[in-house]
Tab-separated table of C-alpha atoms and ligand atoms in Angstrom:
chain	number	residue	atom	x	y	z
A	418	UNK	CA	76.339	28.549	16.929
A	419	UNK	CA	77.875	28.376	13.627
A	420	UNK	CA	77.046	29.925	10.666
A	421	UNK	CA	76.019	26.733	8.242
A	422	UNK	CA	75.808	25.688	4.516
A	423	UNK	CA	71.894	25.768	3.487
A	424	UNK	CA	72.237	21.515	3.244
A	425	UNK	CA	73.750	21.760	6.444
A	426	UNK	CA	70.802	23.740	7.529
A	427	UNK	CA	68.449	21.219	6.003
A	428	UNK	CA	70.018	17.497	6.817
A	429	UNK	CA	70.232	18.987	10.541
A	430	UNK	CA	66.342	20.083	10.644
A	431	UNK	CA	65.480	16.397	9.280
A	432	UNK	CA	67.429	14.489	11.836
A	433	UNK	CA	65.143	13.481	14.285
A	434	UNK	CA	67.812	13.846	17.514
A	435	UNK	CA	67.365	17.918	16.859
A	436	UNK	CA	63.871	18.088	17.997
A	437	UNK	CA	64.705	17.399	21.773
A	438	UNK	CA	64.880	21.041	23.640
A	439	UNK	CA	65.489	22.064	26.936
A	440	UNK	CA	61.683	22.825	27.732
A	441	UNK	CA	60.761	19.186	27.192
A	442	UNK	CA	63.907	18.164	28.877
A	443	UNK	CA	62.609	20.205	32.110
A	444	UNK	CA	59.123	18.947	31.918
A	445	UNK	CA	60.720	15.218	31.740
A	446	UNK	CA	62.823	16.149	34.436
A	447	UNK	CA	59.488	17.093	36.712
A	448	UNK	CA	57.491	14.212	35.625
A	449	UNK	CA	60.347	12.103	36.358
A	450	UNK	CA	60.310	13.405	40.335
A	451	UNK	CA	56.372	12.424	40.642
A	452	UNK	CA	57.713	8.886	38.968
A	453	UNK	CA	59.741	8.092	41.719
A	454	UNK	CA	57.438	9.014	44.455
A	455	UNK	CA	54.901	6.546	43.676
A	456	UNK	CA	57.311	3.857	42.637
A	457	UNK	CA	59.697	3.303	45.517
A	458	UNK	CA	59.951	-0.206	44.941
A	459	UNK	CA	61.983	-0.346	41.462
A	460	UNK	CA	65.670	-1.435	43.156
A	461	UNK	CA	64.820	-3.717	45.897
A	462	UNK	CA	65.578	-7.075	45.428
A	463	UNK	CA	62.768	-9.545	46.118
A	464	UNK	CA	62.966	-12.367	48.471
A	465	UNK	CA	63.238	-15.730	46.573
A	466	UNK	CA	64.447	-15.334	43.496
A	467	UNK	CA	67.379	-12.668	44.551
A	468	UNK	CA	67.642	-10.775	41.016
A	469	UNK	CA	69.084	-7.310	41.752
A	470	UNK	CA	65.933	-5.156	39.958
A	471	UNK	CA	62.637	-6.099	39.695
A	472	UNK	CA	59.599	-3.489	38.315
A	473	UNK	CA	57.628	-2.419	40.911
A	474	UNK	CA	54.769	-4.079	42.138
A	475	UNK	CA	51.519	-3.216	40.303
A	476	UNK	CA	53.015	-2.867	37.218
A	477	UNK	CA	51.581	-5.651	34.774
A	478	UNK	CA	53.755	-7.238	32.554
A	479	UNK	CA	53.886	-6.812	28.713
A	480	UNK	CA	52.012	-9.771	26.932
A	481	UNK	CA	54.510	-12.999	26.078
A	482	UNK	CA	54.100	-16.438	25.489
A	483	UNK	CA	53.540	-19.299	27.991
A	484	UNK	CA	56.928	-20.651	27.218
A	485	UNK	CA	58.569	-17.598	27.686
A	486	UNK	CA	56.919	-16.482	30.763
A	487	UNK	CA	58.797	-20.045	31.773
A	488	UNK	CA	62.014	-19.059	31.020
A	489	UNK	CA	61.510	-16.172	32.934
A	490	UNK	CA	61.485	-18.298	36.467
A	491	UNK	CA	64.635	-18.955	36.357
A	492	UNK	CA	66.891	-16.121	35.775
A	493	UNK	CA	70.407	-15.729	36.914
A	494	UNK	CA	71.020	-12.609	38.967
A	495	UNK	CA	73.616	-10.362	37.752
A	496	UNK	CA	76.513	-10.536	39.573
A	497	UNK	CA	78.518	-7.546	42.274
A	498	UNK	CA	80.856	-6.829	40.322
A	499	UNK	CA	81.865	-5.043	37.103
A	500	UNK	CA	81.501	-5.566	34.348
A	501	UNK	CA	78.151	-6.610	34.141
A	502	UNK	CA	76.848	-4.769	37.264
A	503	UNK	CA	76.933	-1.425	38.478
A	504	UNK	CA	76.442	-0.003	41.778
A	505	UNK	CA	75.229	3.065	40.727
A	506	UNK	CA	71.684	4.118	40.480
A	507	UNK	CA	69.700	2.080	38.104
A	508	UNK	CA	67.303	4.249	35.929
A	509	UNK	CA	63.315	3.606	37.825
A	510	UNK	CA	61.423	1.149	35.845
A	511	UNK	CA	58.786	4.243	34.680
A	512	UNK	CA	61.912	6.103	33.001
A	513	UNK	CA	63.733	3.139	31.387
A	514	UNK	CA	60.140	1.923	29.282
A	515	UNK	CA	58.195	5.621	29.028
A	516	UNK	CA	61.712	7.787	27.722
A	517	UNK	CA	62.579	6.302	24.732
A	518	UNK	CA	63.746	6.202	21.148
A	519	UNK	CA	61.972	3.711	18.879
A	520	UNK	CA	61.358	5.721	15.655
A	521	UNK	CA	59.065	3.353	14.335
A	522	UNK	CA	56.483	4.561	16.843
A	523	UNK	CA	57.392	8.099	16.590
A	524	UNK	CA	59.838	10.500	17.234
A	525	UNK	CA	58.694	11.890	20.645
A	526	UNK	CA	60.252	10.060	23.687
A	527	UNK	CA	57.085	8.947	24.754
A	528	UNK	CA	55.880	7.765	21.614
A	529	UNK	CA	56.850	4.620	21.898
A	530	UNK	CA	54.928	3.627	24.820
A	531	UNK	CA	52.355	5.660	24.175
A	532	UNK	CA	52.069	4.143	20.502
A	533	UNK	CA	52.611	0.675	20.959
A	534	UNK	CA	49.633	-0.522	22.140
A	535	UNK	CA	48.880	-2.666	18.835
A	536	UNK	CA	52.485	-4.021	18.175
A	537	UNK	CA	52.531	-8.305	17.959
A	538	UNK	CA	55.482	-10.191	18.923
A	539	UNK	CA	53.898	-13.340	18.983
A	540	UNK	CA	54.248	-15.294	16.616
A	541	UNK	CA	57.705	-14.079	15.849
A	542	UNK	CA	60.430	-15.307	13.561
A	543	UNK	CA	63.698	-14.437	12.974
A	544	UNK	CA	65.666	-14.651	9.365
A	545	UNK	CA	69.206	-16.239	10.249
A	546	UNK	CA	71.245	-15.352	6.544
A	547	UNK	CA	74.099	-14.547	4.913
A	548	UNK	CA	77.715	-16.557	5.799
A	549	UNK	CA	76.592	-18.888	7.807
A	550	UNK	CA	76.322	-23.244	7.801
A	551	UNK	CA	72.934	-23.250	9.108
A	552	UNK	CA	70.691	-20.428	7.662
A	553	UNK	CA	66.950	-20.110	8.182
A	554	UNK	CA	63.419	-18.794	8.939
A	555	UNK	CA	63.489	-19.639	12.521
A	556	UNK	CA	60.576	-19.034	15.475
A	557	UNK	CA	61.427	-17.095	18.444
A	558	UNK	CA	60.819	-20.589	20.275
A	559	UNK	CA	63.544	-21.859	18.246
A	560	UNK	CA	65.858	-18.813	19.035
A	561	UNK	CA	65.514	-18.645	22.385
A	562	UNK	CA	65.337	-22.307	23.618
A	563	UNK	CA	68.673	-22.716	24.384
A	564	UNK	CA	69.534	-20.150	26.040
A	565	UNK	CA	69.644	-19.540	29.946
A	566	UNK	CA	68.443	-16.348	30.988
A	567	UNK	CA	70.702	-13.729	32.918
A	568	UNK	CA	70.287	-10.768	34.531
A	569	UNK	CA	73.033	-7.814	33.596
A	570	UNK	CA	72.901	-3.855	34.912
A	571	UNK	CA	74.639	-1.737	31.997
A	572	UNK	CA	75.107	1.722	31.454
A	573	UNK	CA	73.173	3.283	28.303
A	574	UNK	CA	74.751	6.216	26.814
A	575	UNK	CA	72.949	7.825	23.870
A	576	UNK	CA	74.371	9.737	21.791
A	577	UNK	CA	71.996	12.508	22.487
A	578	UNK	CA	74.135	12.909	25.895
A	579	UNK	CA	71.605	11.160	27.701
A	580	UNK	CA	72.103	8.293	29.579
A	581	UNK	CA	70.639	4.900	32.223
A	582	UNK	CA	71.309	2.264	33.768
A	583	UNK	CA	69.491	-0.677	33.060
A	584	UNK	CA	68.990	-4.073	34.573
A	585	UNK	CA	68.445	-6.153	31.548
A	586	UNK	CA	67.350	-9.729	31.236
A	587	UNK	CA	68.783	-11.995	28.124
A	588	UNK	CA	72.173	-14.086	27.050
A	589	UNK	CA	75.140	-13.235	25.409
A	590	UNK	CA	74.813	-12.356	21.911
A	591	UNK	CA	78.009	-14.717	21.049
A	592	UNK	CA	76.222	-17.739	22.459
A	593	UNK	CA	73.514	-17.359	19.885
A	594	UNK	CA	75.841	-16.544	17.128
A	595	UNK	CA	77.911	-19.839	17.353
A	596	UNK	CA	75.059	-21.711	16.910
A	597	UNK	CA	74.814	-20.594	13.292
A	598	UNK	CA	77.772	-21.690	12.670
A	599	UNK	CA	79.428	-18.549	10.719
A	600	UNK	CA	81.913	-19.722	7.939
A	601	UNK	CA	84.985	-18.118	7.906
A	602	UNK	CA	83.753	-14.835	5.728
A	603	UNK	CA	81.501	-13.884	8.206
A	604	UNK	CA	83.269	-10.945	9.326
A	605	UNK	CA	80.374	-8.763	10.036
A	606	UNK	CA	76.674	-9.321	11.177
A	607	UNK	CA	73.992	-6.857	10.565
A	608	UNK	CA	70.393	-6.821	12.191
A	609	UNK	CA	67.085	-5.516	10.726
A	610	UNK	CA	63.983	-4.573	12.596
A	611	UNK	CA	60.134	-5.474	11.793
A	612	UNK	CA	58.845	-3.487	9.492
A	613	UNK	CA	54.754	-3.559	10.543
A	614	UNK	CA	52.764	-0.857	8.977
A	615	UNK	CA	49.945	-1.183	10.593
A	616	UNK	CA	50.919	-0.901	14.195
A	617	UNK	CA	53.795	1.040	13.992
A	618	UNK	CA	52.360	4.933	12.977
A	619	UNK	CA	56.364	6.320	12.927
A	620	UNK	CA	56.389	4.545	9.672
A	621	UNK	CA	53.605	5.608	8.023
A	622	UNK	CA	54.773	9.091	9.565
A	623	UNK	CA	55.354	11.212	6.569
A	624	UNK	CA	57.699	12.807	8.626
A	625	UNK	CA	59.737	9.516	8.554
A	626	UNK	CA	63.272	10.279	7.653
A	627	UNK	CA	64.622	6.767	8.733
A	628	UNK	CA	64.780	4.562	5.593
A	629	UNK	CA	62.932	1.262	7.181
A	630	UNK	CA	64.153	-1.248	8.896
A	631	UNK	CA	66.059	0.268	10.956
A	632	UNK	CA	69.277	-1.905	10.427
A	633	UNK	CA	72.519	-1.926	12.478
A	634	UNK	CA	75.620	-3.996	12.413
A	635	UNK	CA	78.995	-5.095	14.168
A	636	UNK	CA	82.338	-6.498	13.601
A	637	UNK	CA	82.310	-10.051	14.312
A	638	UNK	CA	84.619	-10.190	16.990
A	639	UNK	CA	82.609	-6.962	18.510
A	640	UNK	CA	79.130	-9.153	18.312
A	641	UNK	CA	81.804	-12.139	19.902
A	642	UNK	CA	82.616	-9.826	22.738
A	643	UNK	CA	81.056	-11.030	26.078
A	644	UNK	CA	79.357	-7.813	26.962
A	645	UNK	CA	77.232	-7.826	23.506
A	646	UNK	CA	73.807	-9.052	24.815
A	647	UNK	CA	70.962	-10.119	23.093
A	648	UNK	CA	68.236	-8.919	25.822
A	649	UNK	CA	64.219	-10.169	25.983
A	650	UNK	CA	63.439	-8.378	29.181
A	651	UNK	CA	64.620	-5.835	32.046
A	652	UNK	CA	63.502	-5.667	35.549
A	653	UNK	CA	62.925	-9.139	35.630
A	654	UNK	CA	60.357	-9.131	32.967
A	655	UNK	CA	60.212	-9.712	29.153
A	656	UNK	CA	60.535	-6.636	27.584
A	657	UNK	CA	57.699	-4.307	26.887
A	658	UNK	CA	57.658	-2.797	23.147
A	659	UNK	CA	58.685	0.336	23.682
A	660	UNK	CA	62.110	-1.040	24.919
A	661	UNK	CA	62.564	-3.902	21.862
A	662	UNK	CA	60.710	-6.821	22.689
A	663	UNK	CA	60.836	-9.462	22.242
A	664	UNK	CA	64.291	-9.609	21.702
A	665	UNK	CA	67.065	-6.591	20.848
A	666	UNK	CA	70.868	-6.099	20.874
A	667	UNK	CA	72.481	-4.454	23.738
A	668	UNK	CA	75.880	-2.995	23.004
A	669	UNK	CA	76.679	-0.976	26.519
A	670	UNK	CA	80.104	0.230	25.143
A	671	UNK	CA	78.475	2.118	21.721
A	672	UNK	CA	76.280	4.791	21.682
A	673	UNK	CA	72.746	3.580	22.228
A	674	UNK	CA	71.131	3.871	18.292
A	675	UNK	CA	73.708	0.691	17.820
A	676	UNK	CA	71.432	-1.469	20.175
A	677	UNK	CA	68.331	-2.495	17.426
A	678	UNK	CA	65.173	-3.001	18.690
A	679	UNK	CA	62.936	-5.993	17.686
A	680	UNK	CA	65.160	-7.943	15.550
A	681	UNK	CA	63.731	-9.780	12.931
A	682	UNK	CA	66.746	-10.413	10.874
A	683	UNK	CA	70.516	-11.473	11.429
A	684	UNK	CA	72.881	-11.411	8.073
A	685	UNK	CA	76.358	-12.408	8.218
A	686	UNK	CA	78.247	-10.708	5.902
A	687	UNK	CA	81.795	-10.048	4.380
A	688	UNK	CA	81.617	-6.623	3.902
A	689	UNK	CA	80.280	-3.785	6.544
A	690	UNK	CA	76.385	-2.970	6.468
A	691	UNK	CA	75.064	-0.023	5.596
A	692	UNK	CA	73.561	1.223	8.471
A	693	UNK	CA	70.972	3.233	9.395
A	694	UNK	CA	72.239	6.501	11.192
A	695	UNK	CA	75.646	6.536	9.181
A	696	UNK	CA	73.031	6.408	6.129
A	697	UNK	CA	71.312	9.594	7.669
A	698	UNK	CA	73.804	11.723	8.492
A	699	UNK	CA	77.845	10.011	7.986
A	700	UNK	CA	79.152	13.460	9.490
A	701	UNK	CA	77.791	13.009	12.625
A	702	UNK	CA	77.208	8.883	13.397
A	703	UNK	CA	79.937	6.322	12.310
A	704	UNK	CA	79.268	2.488	12.045
A	705	UNK	CA	81.868	1.998	15.010
A	706	UNK	CA	79.867	4.305	17.505
A	707	UNK	CA	81.985	4.279	20.408
A	708	UNK	CA	81.027	6.089	23.514
A	709	UNK	CA	84.226	8.355	23.134
A	710	UNK	CA	84.413	11.835	24.900
A	711	UNK	CA	87.111	13.148	22.809
A	712	UNK	CA	84.973	12.742	19.550
A	713	UNK	CA	83.529	16.574	18.519
A	714	UNK	CA	79.902	15.783	18.069
A	715	UNK	CA	77.936	18.532	15.871
A	716	UNK	CA	74.746	18.638	17.869
A	717	UNK	CA	75.934	17.084	21.330
A	718	UNK	CA	78.869	17.459	23.728
A	719	UNK	CA	80.374	14.036	23.845
A	720	UNK	CA	82.292	14.521	27.238
A	721	UNK	CA	79.487	14.961	29.451
A	722	UNK	CA	76.232	13.177	30.172
A	723	UNK	CA	73.117	13.355	32.040
A	724	UNK	CA	72.307	10.401	34.200
A	725	UNK	CA	68.198	9.603	34.300
A	726	UNK	CA	66.037	10.985	36.014
A	727	UNK	CA	67.506	14.279	36.918
A	728	UNK	CA	65.235	16.353	39.207
A	729	UNK	CA	65.186	20.344	39.185
A	730	UNK	CA	67.840	19.732	42.459
A	731	UNK	CA	70.002	18.077	40.761
A	732	UNK	CA	70.902	17.591	37.129
A	733	UNK	CA	73.007	14.759	37.653
A	734	UNK	CA	75.694	15.441	34.789
A	735	UNK	CA	78.501	13.781	35.253
A	736	UNK	CA	81.492	13.178	32.498
A	737	UNK	CA	81.121	10.522	29.983
A	738	UNK	CA	83.865	7.678	30.325
A	739	UNK	CA	85.544	6.274	27.194
A	740	UNK	CA	84.129	3.067	25.875
A	741	UNK	CA	80.798	4.558	28.107
A	742	UNK	CA	83.392	2.696	31.497
A	743	UNK	CA	83.937	-0.630	29.173
A	744	UNK	CA	87.387	-0.129	27.695
A	745	UNK	CA	88.908	-2.653	29.963
A	746	UNK	CA	87.073	-5.389	28.343
A	747	UNK	CA	86.831	-3.492	24.963
A	748	UNK	CA	89.257	-1.141	23.661
A	749	UNK	CA	91.481	-4.269	22.703
A	750	UNK	CA	88.896	-4.069	19.930
A	751	UNK	CA	90.535	-1.183	18.350
A	752	UNK	CA	94.230	-1.292	19.221
A	753	UNK	CA	95.871	0.840	16.137
A	754	UNK	CA	92.955	2.248	14.893
A	755	UNK	CA	92.231	6.154	15.079
A	756	UNK	CA	88.676	6.416	16.557
A	757	UNK	CA	88.855	9.843	16.113
A	758	UNK	CA	88.487	8.884	12.252
A	759	UNK	CA	86.843	5.323	13.127
A	760	UNK	CA	83.790	7.112	15.289
B	1671	LIG	N1	64.607	-0.548	15.733
B	1671	LIG	C1	64.947	0.406	16.545
B	1671	LIG	N2	66.077	0.350	17.135
B	1671	LIG	C2	66.582	1.288	18.107
B	1671	LIG	C3	66.150	2.591	17.622
B	1671	LIG	C4	64.987	2.996	16.768
B	1671	LIG	O1	64.878	4.236	16.614
B	1671	LIG	N3	64.490	1.830	16.779
B	1671	LIG	N4	66.723	3.707	18.684
B	1671	LIG	C5	67.842	3.755	19.245
B	1671	LIG	C6	68.203	4.366	20.123
B	1671	LIG	S1	68.949	5.568	19.333
B	1671	LIG	C7	68.637	4.233	21.298
B	1671	LIG	S2	69.614	5.814	22.727
B	1671	LIG	C8	68.261	2.989	22.382
B	1671	LIG	C9	67.257	3.508	23.229
B	1671	LIG	O2	66.823	1.919	23.865
B	1671	LIG	P1	65.653	1.751	25.223
B	1671	LIG	O3	64.217	3.036	24.717
B	1671	LIG	O4	65.484	0.996	25.399
B	1671	LIG	O5	66.074	2.928	26.365
B	1671	LIG	O6	67.544	1.887	20.886
B	1671	LIG	C10	68.476	2.219	19.705
B	1671	LIG	N5	67.506	1.143	18.912
B	1672	LIG	MO1	69.957	6.974	21.006
């Protein structure tokens, strides 16, 4: 390990990603074996709906208003080919919903599922602001109403060097954005997560290092790319709180931290927004955060990843792909940019 300046040591100690330990990894891996054994049907499509993935039988779907449940009765299944599908093994439902990063509910991987029981997603509203001709505060029903739901199977690559394959339910971010008619000045989109001290114990914690609200952003052309997705569900069910209910962003070619959860604000801007991880540690986390095995990260090697769930006998270490394997769809967006500088 490198000898670091005192301020470096301090900043790395406060960075929650660093709490990840080998021991935890081992325990998690062992737990996953048991989880998979009791939930054997996670990936099997069921007759009648033809979705590629359904939650295991017996899973209690998280609470949702009737109108939202109604939307889930017809979902367009994922196609059979990339980029909205991959035939890589799905990460089991239990891992997708119990191994999470959602610091508003705590910094450990099990905290979001354990601590989000009081979280309320109804009523919910989303404020649309900035460089748009139709700003306003919209109810979740108004936000979602015109959008037909579809299933997409995407890889999710966390900067901590683990990855999953998740069957999301949602719709293209571009379709949402176009409805509010961004002006010609809208060059970036900024997103914010809800701040609810009463139901989010991570926000009350004196160990919290994030300045709330959690914020993320995309360049407008990234946001309009057909891969950029608003998820309202996974495995055919609406989103559990820990995965970012009632709506979250999914940007599969970027590190997971860009995929902001439980969105309450979408702001259109002329200038690049400040984002949570860049504010915290700009040398480690960039605004673009494109998955890039060639850009070194001080904490995790980025040329490999652990595909969850690992088992004792199969560590599932695989090479990380540029743009997380979505280069054909997005590399063009960064033509002429030095990606080692704009990491
Ligand atoms: N509001 C908010 N959004 C967030 C986070 C967070 O802590 N708070 N964590 C991010 C990180 S680091 C990752 S890897 C993904 C994890 O999404 P998942 O738990 O649904 O797999 O959510 C991202 N979105
Ligand atoms: Mo992450």
